[in-house]
C-alpha cells in the first residue's frame, strides 16, 4: 500500500475517494469536459506528492478509480521527486 511509504501524505484509499468525488461532480458534464475538468482540478489543487500518489496508483492498475479519473490522470504533470 502506497500509504505506508515514508513521506506519503495520504494512503491510496484516500486519494481514490477524493479523486472519485471530483469525478462524481464532473460526471454531469460531457465526457471531454469532465475529463478536462478533473485533470484541471487535480493539477491546480492537489499537492505534487498527492498527484504522484494518484499516478502511481493508476500505473498499478487504478483499482477503485472512476474511469474518468484514469483518463484524466494521463493529462497530469508532476515535478521530479526531490
Short mmCIF file of C-alpha atoms in Angstrom, two decimals, residues 15-69:
data_model
loop_
_atom_site.label_atom_id
_atom_site.label_comp_id
_atom_site.label_asym_id
_atom_site.label_seq_id
_atom_site.Cartn_x
_atom_site.Cartn_y
_atom_site.Cartn_z
CA UNK A 15 -6.62 9.56 -2.90
CA UNK A 16 -9.07 7.24 -4.65
CA UNK A 17 -12.00 8.54 -2.60
CA UNK A 18 -11.09 12.17 -3.25
CA UNK A 19 -10.47 11.65 -6.98
CA UNK A 20 -13.76 9.79 -7.36
CA UNK A 21 -15.60 12.63 -5.60
CA UNK A 22 -14.17 15.04 -8.16
CA UNK A 23 -15.25 12.65 -10.94
CA UNK A 24 -18.76 12.45 -9.46
CA UNK A 25 -19.03 16.23 -9.66
CA UNK A 26 -17.76 16.49 -13.24
CA UNK A 27 -19.70 13.44 -14.49
CA UNK A 28 -22.70 15.70 -15.15
CA UNK A 29 -20.69 17.36 -17.93
CA UNK A 30 -19.95 15.87 -21.34
CA UNK A 31 -17.15 13.29 -21.43
CA UNK A 32 -14.37 15.56 -22.72
CA UNK A 33 -15.34 18.43 -20.42
CA UNK A 34 -15.48 16.05 -17.46
CA UNK A 35 -12.01 14.59 -18.13
CA UNK A 36 -10.56 18.08 -18.66
CA UNK A 37 -12.25 19.40 -15.52
CA UNK A 38 -10.98 16.53 -13.37
CA UNK A 39 -7.44 16.94 -14.67
CA UNK A 40 -7.54 20.71 -14.21
CA UNK A 41 -8.88 20.47 -10.67
CA UNK A 42 -6.31 17.89 -9.57
CA UNK A 43 -3.46 19.75 -11.28
CA UNK A 44 -4.40 23.06 -9.61
CA UNK A 45 -5.42 21.94 -6.14
CA UNK A 46 -3.54 18.72 -5.32
CA UNK A 47 -0.04 18.91 -3.90
CA UNK A 48 2.58 17.28 -6.18
CA UNK A 49 3.05 14.29 -3.85
CA UNK A 50 -0.70 13.67 -3.98
CA UNK A 51 -0.65 13.76 -7.79
CA UNK A 52 2.35 11.42 -7.80
CA UNK A 53 0.48 9.02 -5.50
CA UNK A 54 -2.53 9.06 -7.80
CA UNK A 55 -0.36 8.45 -10.87
CA UNK A 56 1.41 5.58 -9.10
CA UNK A 57 -1.97 4.06 -8.29
CA UNK A 58 -3.12 4.43 -11.91
CA UNK A 59 0.13 2.79 -13.08
CA UNK A 60 -0.56 -0.10 -10.70
CA UNK A 61 -3.97 -0.66 -12.30
CA UNK A 62 -6.07 2.08 -10.70
CA UNK A 63 -8.19 -0.28 -8.61
CA UNK A 64 -11.36 1.50 -7.46
CA UNK A 65 -10.83 4.63 -9.57
CA UNK A 66 -13.57 6.03 -11.77
CA UNK A 67 -12.63 5.58 -15.45
CA UNK A 68 -12.84 9.36 -15.89
CA UNK A 69 -10.10 9.78 -13.27
#
